[in-house]
């Protein structure tokens, strides 16, 4: 990353049973900007362990802005710089765009087209002042704001919604500005699922929160 300010990467190991923890800790030992947070193996069952993993990492974060990215994403070199530059005035939430990698096969091609449509709706909602959807693959917000709204709190019983439903909570706070970052340096590349079954399972999870939307 080409950002001149202070930044860190917190890798959250959520109860993996393979060699993930050792790989992360060996890497972090040689890269001072990286640290590892382990969710305890005996952590109680909840519907959305991803939210708990994120919040566990956020509690360890040392800086003012939290930026999230999914495990299958690759950020461009200017990602941190571009996203951080949008936090001016009362802006406390910045959404960035994403695109799919993958082949020209029909399953991957469908997801590329779908992501383009989804990202367009996302950008329109933020630009019109009524964010409908958001994406944790390229999302940033003030740490103070996250904890002010109680973190994920009442959302932990939902299987997803760690992005758009969190944003819906945040924008109701007084004097909270938000924006969409269309800078090319903010576009995060995300990996598509490879099979039709995987695609259907992923979409079913995404759609499971539909009845809980306030708008």
PDB file of N, CA, C and O in Angstrom, residues 93-95 118-135 139 163-172 176-180 213-215:
ATOM      1  N   UNK A  93     -18.603   7.314   7.019  1.00  0.00           N
ATOM      2  CA  UNK A  93     -18.758   6.032   6.343  1.00  0.00           C
ATOM      3  C   UNK A  93     -18.370   6.216   4.880  1.00  0.00           C
ATOM      4  O   UNK A  93     -18.870   7.127   4.214  1.00  0.00           O
ATOM      5  N   UNK A  94     -17.486   5.370   4.386  1.00  0.00           N
ATOM      6  CA  UNK A  94     -17.081   5.419   2.978  1.00  0.00           C
ATOM      7  C   UNK A  94     -17.225   4.022   2.384  1.00  0.00           C
ATOM      8  O   UNK A  94     -16.645   3.066   2.898  1.00  0.00           O
ATOM      9  N   UNK A  95     -18.003   3.925   1.323  1.00  0.00           N
ATOM     10  CA  UNK A  95     -18.149   2.658   0.607  1.00  0.00           C
ATOM     11  C   UNK A  95     -17.334   2.709  -0.676  1.00  0.00           C
ATOM     12  O   UNK A  95     -17.373   3.692  -1.409  1.00  0.00           O
ATOM     13  N   UNK A 118     -25.003  -4.757  -8.992  1.00  0.00           N
ATOM     14  CA  UNK A 118     -25.079  -4.561  -7.540  1.00  0.00           C
ATOM     15  C   UNK A 118     -24.308  -3.307  -7.136  1.00  0.00           C
ATOM     16  O   UNK A 118     -24.787  -2.489  -6.335  1.00  0.00           O
ATOM     17  N   UNK A 119     -23.111  -3.147  -7.702  1.00  0.00           N
ATOM     18  CA  UNK A 119     -22.276  -1.993  -7.375  1.00  0.00           C
ATOM     19  C   UNK A 119     -22.933  -0.698  -7.850  1.00  0.00           C
ATOM     20  O   UNK A 119     -22.836   0.349  -7.185  1.00  0.00           O
ATOM     21  N   UNK A 120     -23.617  -0.741  -8.985  1.00  0.00           N
ATOM     22  CA  UNK A 120     -24.317   0.440  -9.488  1.00  0.00           C
ATOM     23  C   UNK A 120     -25.442   0.857  -8.548  1.00  0.00           C
ATOM     24  O   UNK A 120     -25.630   2.049  -8.269  1.00  0.00           O
ATOM     25  N   UNK A 121     -26.209  -0.120  -8.057  1.00  0.00           N
ATOM     26  CA  UNK A 121     -27.275   0.166  -7.094  1.00  0.00           C
ATOM     27  C   UNK A 121     -26.679   0.739  -5.807  1.00  0.00           C
ATOM     28  O   UNK A 121     -27.194   1.703  -5.229  1.00  0.00           O
ATOM     29  N   UNK A 122     -25.579   0.147  -5.381  1.00  0.00           N
ATOM     30  CA  UNK A 122     -24.884   0.597  -4.174  1.00  0.00           C
ATOM     31  C   UNK A 122     -24.458   2.054  -4.320  1.00  0.00           C
ATOM     32  O   UNK A 122     -24.717   2.892  -3.436  1.00  0.00           O
ATOM     33  N   UNK A 123     -23.809   2.371  -5.433  1.00  0.00           N
ATOM     34  CA  UNK A 123     -23.324   3.736  -5.670  1.00  0.00           C
ATOM     35  C   UNK A 123     -24.484   4.721  -5.754  1.00  0.00           C
ATOM     36  O   UNK A 123     -24.414   5.832  -5.224  1.00  0.00           O
ATOM     37  N   UNK A 124     -25.577   4.325  -6.412  1.00  0.00           N
ATOM     38  CA  UNK A 124     -26.731   5.209  -6.544  1.00  0.00           C
ATOM     39  C   UNK A 124     -27.345   5.509  -5.183  1.00  0.00           C
ATOM     40  O   UNK A 124     -27.689   6.656  -4.879  1.00  0.00           O
ATOM     41  N   UNK A 125     -27.492   4.475  -4.354  1.00  0.00           N
ATOM     42  CA  UNK A 125     -28.084   4.672  -3.034  1.00  0.00           C
ATOM     43  C   UNK A 125     -27.273   5.630  -2.179  1.00  0.00           C
ATOM     44  O   UNK A 125     -27.824   6.560  -1.568  1.00  0.00           O
ATOM     45  N   UNK A 126     -25.962   5.436  -2.133  1.00  0.00           N
ATOM     46  CA  UNK A 126     -25.109   6.334  -1.350  1.00  0.00           C
ATOM     47  C   UNK A 126     -25.155   7.753  -1.907  1.00  0.00           C
ATOM     48  O   UNK A 126     -25.222   8.720  -1.151  1.00  0.00           O
ATOM     49  N   UNK A 127     -25.134   7.882  -3.232  1.00  0.00           N
ATOM     50  CA  UNK A 127     -25.106   9.204  -3.852  1.00  0.00           C
ATOM     51  C   UNK A 127     -26.415   9.962  -3.656  1.00  0.00           C
ATOM     52  O   UNK A 127     -26.431  11.189  -3.566  1.00  0.00           O
ATOM     53  N   UNK A 128     -27.521   9.226  -3.567  1.00  0.00           N
ATOM     54  CA  UNK A 128     -28.830   9.854  -3.385  1.00  0.00           C
ATOM     55  C   UNK A 128     -29.180  10.064  -1.919  1.00  0.00           C
ATOM     56  O   UNK A 128     -30.246  10.581  -1.596  1.00  0.00           O
ATOM     57  N   UNK A 129     -28.283   9.645  -1.013  1.00  0.00           N
ATOM     58  CA  UNK A 129     -28.519   9.844   0.413  1.00  0.00           C
ATOM     59  C   UNK A 129     -29.372   8.789   1.063  1.00  0.00           C
ATOM     60  O   UNK A 129     -29.827   8.968   2.196  1.00  0.00           O
ATOM     61  N   UNK A 130     -29.618   7.676   0.358  1.00  0.00           N
ATOM     62  CA  UNK A 130     -30.422   6.574   0.914  1.00  0.00           C
ATOM     63  C   UNK A 130     -29.731   5.245   0.625  1.00  0.00           C
ATOM     64  O   UNK A 130     -30.155   4.488  -0.240  1.00  0.00           O
ATOM     65  N   UNK A 131     -28.646   4.934   1.337  1.00  0.00           N
ATOM     66  CA  UNK A 131     -27.928   3.684   1.067  1.00  0.00           C
ATOM     67  C   UNK A 131     -28.839   2.465   1.242  1.00  0.00           C
ATOM     68  O   UNK A 131     -29.371   2.228   2.320  1.00  0.00           O
ATOM     69  N   UNK A 132     -29.027   1.715   0.165  1.00  0.00           N
ATOM     70  CA  UNK A 132     -29.854   0.514   0.211  1.00  0.00           C
ATOM     71  C   UNK A 132     -29.004  -0.704   0.563  1.00  0.00           C
ATOM     72  O   UNK A 132     -29.390  -1.522   1.383  1.00  0.00           O
ATOM     73  N   UNK A 133     -27.865  -0.823  -0.098  1.00  0.00           N
ATOM     74  CA  UNK A 133     -26.977  -1.960   0.130  1.00  0.00           C
ATOM     75  C   UNK A 133     -25.566  -1.436   0.347  1.00  0.00           C
ATOM     76  O   UNK A 133     -25.233  -0.308  -0.021  1.00  0.00           O
ATOM     77  N   UNK A 134     -24.746  -2.279   0.946  1.00  0.00           N
ATOM     78  CA  UNK A 134     -23.343  -1.960   1.169  1.00  0.00           C
ATOM     79  C   UNK A 134     -22.556  -3.255   1.055  1.00  0.00           C
ATOM     80  O   UNK A 134     -23.135  -4.341   1.034  1.00  0.00           O
ATOM     81  N   UNK A 135     -21.253  -3.142   0.981  1.00  0.00           N
ATOM     82  CA  UNK A 135     -20.426  -4.329   0.809  1.00  0.00           C
ATOM     83  C   UNK A 135     -19.195  -4.268   1.693  1.00  0.00           C
ATOM     84  O   UNK A 135     -18.398  -3.334   1.592  1.00  0.00           O
ATOM     85  N   UNK A 139     -15.310  -1.468   2.533  1.00  0.00           N
ATOM     86  CA  UNK A 139     -16.109  -0.568   3.368  1.00  0.00           C
ATOM     87  C   UNK A 139     -15.244  -0.005   4.492  1.00  0.00           C
ATOM     88  O   UNK A 139     -14.398  -0.716   5.039  1.00  0.00           O
ATOM     89  N   UNK A 163     -22.631  -5.684   6.691  1.00  0.00           N
ATOM     90  CA  UNK A 163     -22.289  -4.505   5.901  1.00  0.00           C
ATOM     91  C   UNK A 163     -23.496  -3.579   5.741  1.00  0.00           C
ATOM     92  O   UNK A 163     -23.555  -2.526   6.384  1.00  0.00           O
ATOM     93  N   UNK A 164     -24.489  -3.980   4.942  1.00  0.00           N
ATOM     94  CA  UNK A 164     -25.590  -3.047   4.677  1.00  0.00           C
ATOM     95  C   UNK A 164     -26.448  -2.770   5.909  1.00  0.00           C
ATOM     96  O   UNK A 164     -26.828  -1.630   6.156  1.00  0.00           O
ATOM     97  N   UNK A 165     -26.728  -3.798   6.711  1.00  0.00           N
ATOM     98  CA  UNK A 165     -27.580  -3.550   7.884  1.00  0.00           C
ATOM     99  C   UNK A 165     -26.842  -2.744   8.948  1.00  0.00           C
ATOM    100  O   UNK A 165     -27.447  -1.980   9.693  1.00  0.00           O
ATOM    101  N   UNK A 166     -25.523  -2.896   9.009  1.00  0.00           N
ATOM    102  CA  UNK A 166     -24.734  -2.057   9.908  1.00  0.00           C
ATOM    103  C   UNK A 166     -24.771  -0.605   9.439  1.00  0.00           C
ATOM    104  O   UNK A 166     -24.960   0.307  10.249  1.00  0.00           O
ATOM    105  N   UNK A 167     -24.605  -0.397   8.139  1.00  0.00           N
ATOM    106  CA  UNK A 167     -24.675   0.965   7.594  1.00  0.00           C
ATOM    107  C   UNK A 167     -26.041   1.580   7.869  1.00  0.00           C
ATOM    108  O   UNK A 167     -26.148   2.759   8.235  1.00  0.00           O
ATOM    109  N   UNK A 168     -27.123   0.790   7.743  1.00  0.00           N
ATOM    110  CA  UNK A 168     -28.465   1.305   8.026  1.00  0.00           C
ATOM    111  C   UNK A 168     -28.570   1.813   9.462  1.00  0.00           C
ATOM    112  O   UNK A 168     -29.236   2.814   9.736  1.00  0.00           O
ATOM    113  N   UNK A 169     -27.915   1.105  10.398  1.00  0.00           N
ATOM    114  CA  UNK A 169     -27.912   1.560  11.792  1.00  0.00           C
ATOM    115  C   UNK A 169     -27.126   2.862  11.937  1.00  0.00           C
ATOM    116  O   UNK A 169     -27.553   3.797  12.619  1.00  0.00           O
ATOM    117  N   UNK A 170     -25.973   2.916  11.309  1.00  0.00           N
ATOM    118  CA  UNK A 170     -25.070   4.042  11.495  1.00  0.00           C
ATOM    119  C   UNK A 170     -25.616   5.356  10.958  1.00  0.00           C
ATOM    120  O   UNK A 170     -25.435   6.420  11.562  1.00  0.00           O
ATOM    121  N   UNK A 171     -26.298   5.309   9.802  1.00  0.00           N
ATOM    122  CA  UNK A 171     -26.705   6.567   9.164  1.00  0.00           C
ATOM    123  C   UNK A 171     -27.813   7.278   9.929  1.00  0.00           C
ATOM    124  O   UNK A 171     -28.095   8.450   9.654  1.00  0.00           O
ATOM    125  N   UNK A 172     -28.424   6.619  10.900  1.00  0.00           N
ATOM    126  CA  UNK A 172     -29.457   7.258  11.710  1.00  0.00           C
ATOM    127  C   UNK A 172     -28.874   8.047  12.888  1.00  0.00           C
ATOM    128  O   UNK A 172     -29.607   8.746  13.589  1.00  0.00           O
ATOM    129  N   UNK A 176     -23.988  12.204  10.881  1.00  0.00           N
ATOM    130  CA  UNK A 176     -23.146  11.176  10.272  1.00  0.00           C
ATOM    131  C   UNK A 176     -23.243  11.306   8.757  1.00  0.00           C
ATOM    132  O   UNK A 176     -24.297  11.057   8.162  1.00  0.00           O
ATOM    133  N   UNK A 177     -22.143  11.734   8.144  1.00  0.00           N
ATOM    134  CA  UNK A 177     -22.102  11.819   6.699  1.00  0.00           C
ATOM    135  C   UNK A 177     -21.544  10.544   6.090  1.00  0.00           C
ATOM    136  O   UNK A 177     -20.833   9.782   6.751  1.00  0.00           O
ATOM    137  N   UNK A 178     -21.876  10.307   4.827  1.00  0.00           N
ATOM    138  CA  UNK A 178     -21.383   9.100   4.151  1.00  0.00           C
ATOM    139  C   UNK A 178     -21.214   9.426   2.672  1.00  0.00           C
ATOM    140  O   UNK A 178     -21.798  10.375   2.137  1.00  0.00           O
ATOM    141  N   UNK A 179     -20.397   8.625   1.985  1.00  0.00           N
ATOM    142  CA  UNK A 179     -20.173   8.864   0.569  1.00  0.00           C
ATOM    143  C   UNK A 179     -19.744   7.579  -0.114  1.00  0.00           C
ATOM    144  O   UNK A 179     -19.349   6.607   0.536  1.00  0.00           O
ATOM    145  N   UNK A 180     -19.838   7.596  -1.439  1.00  0.00           N
ATOM    146  CA  UNK A 180     -19.365   6.482  -2.258  1.00  0.00           C
ATOM    147  C   UNK A 180     -18.081   6.913  -2.941  1.00  0.00           C
ATOM    148  O   UNK A 180     -17.990   8.013  -3.484  1.00  0.00           O
ATOM    149  N   UNK A 213     -34.958  -5.748   6.534  1.00  0.00           N
ATOM    150  CA  UNK A 213     -34.616  -4.406   6.092  1.00  0.00           C
ATOM    151  C   UNK A 213     -35.689  -3.416   6.516  1.00  0.00           C
ATOM    152  O   UNK A 213     -36.879  -3.707   6.423  1.00  0.00           O
ATOM    153  N   UNK A 214     -35.246  -2.242   6.941  1.00  0.00           N
ATOM    154  CA  UNK A 214     -36.199  -1.235   7.397  1.00  0.00           C
ATOM    155  C   UNK A 214     -36.794  -0.448   6.249  1.00  0.00           C
ATOM    156  O   UNK A 214     -37.843   0.170   6.390  1.00  0.00           O
ATOM    157  N   UNK A 215     -36.111  -0.404   5.077  1.00  0.00           N
ATOM    158  CA  UNK A 215     -36.618   0.376   3.940  1.00  0.00           C
ATOM    159  C   UNK A 215     -37.126  -0.587   2.850  1.00  0.00           C
ATOM    160  O   UNK A 215     -36.384  -1.059   2.040  1.00  0.00           O
TER     161      UNK A 215
END
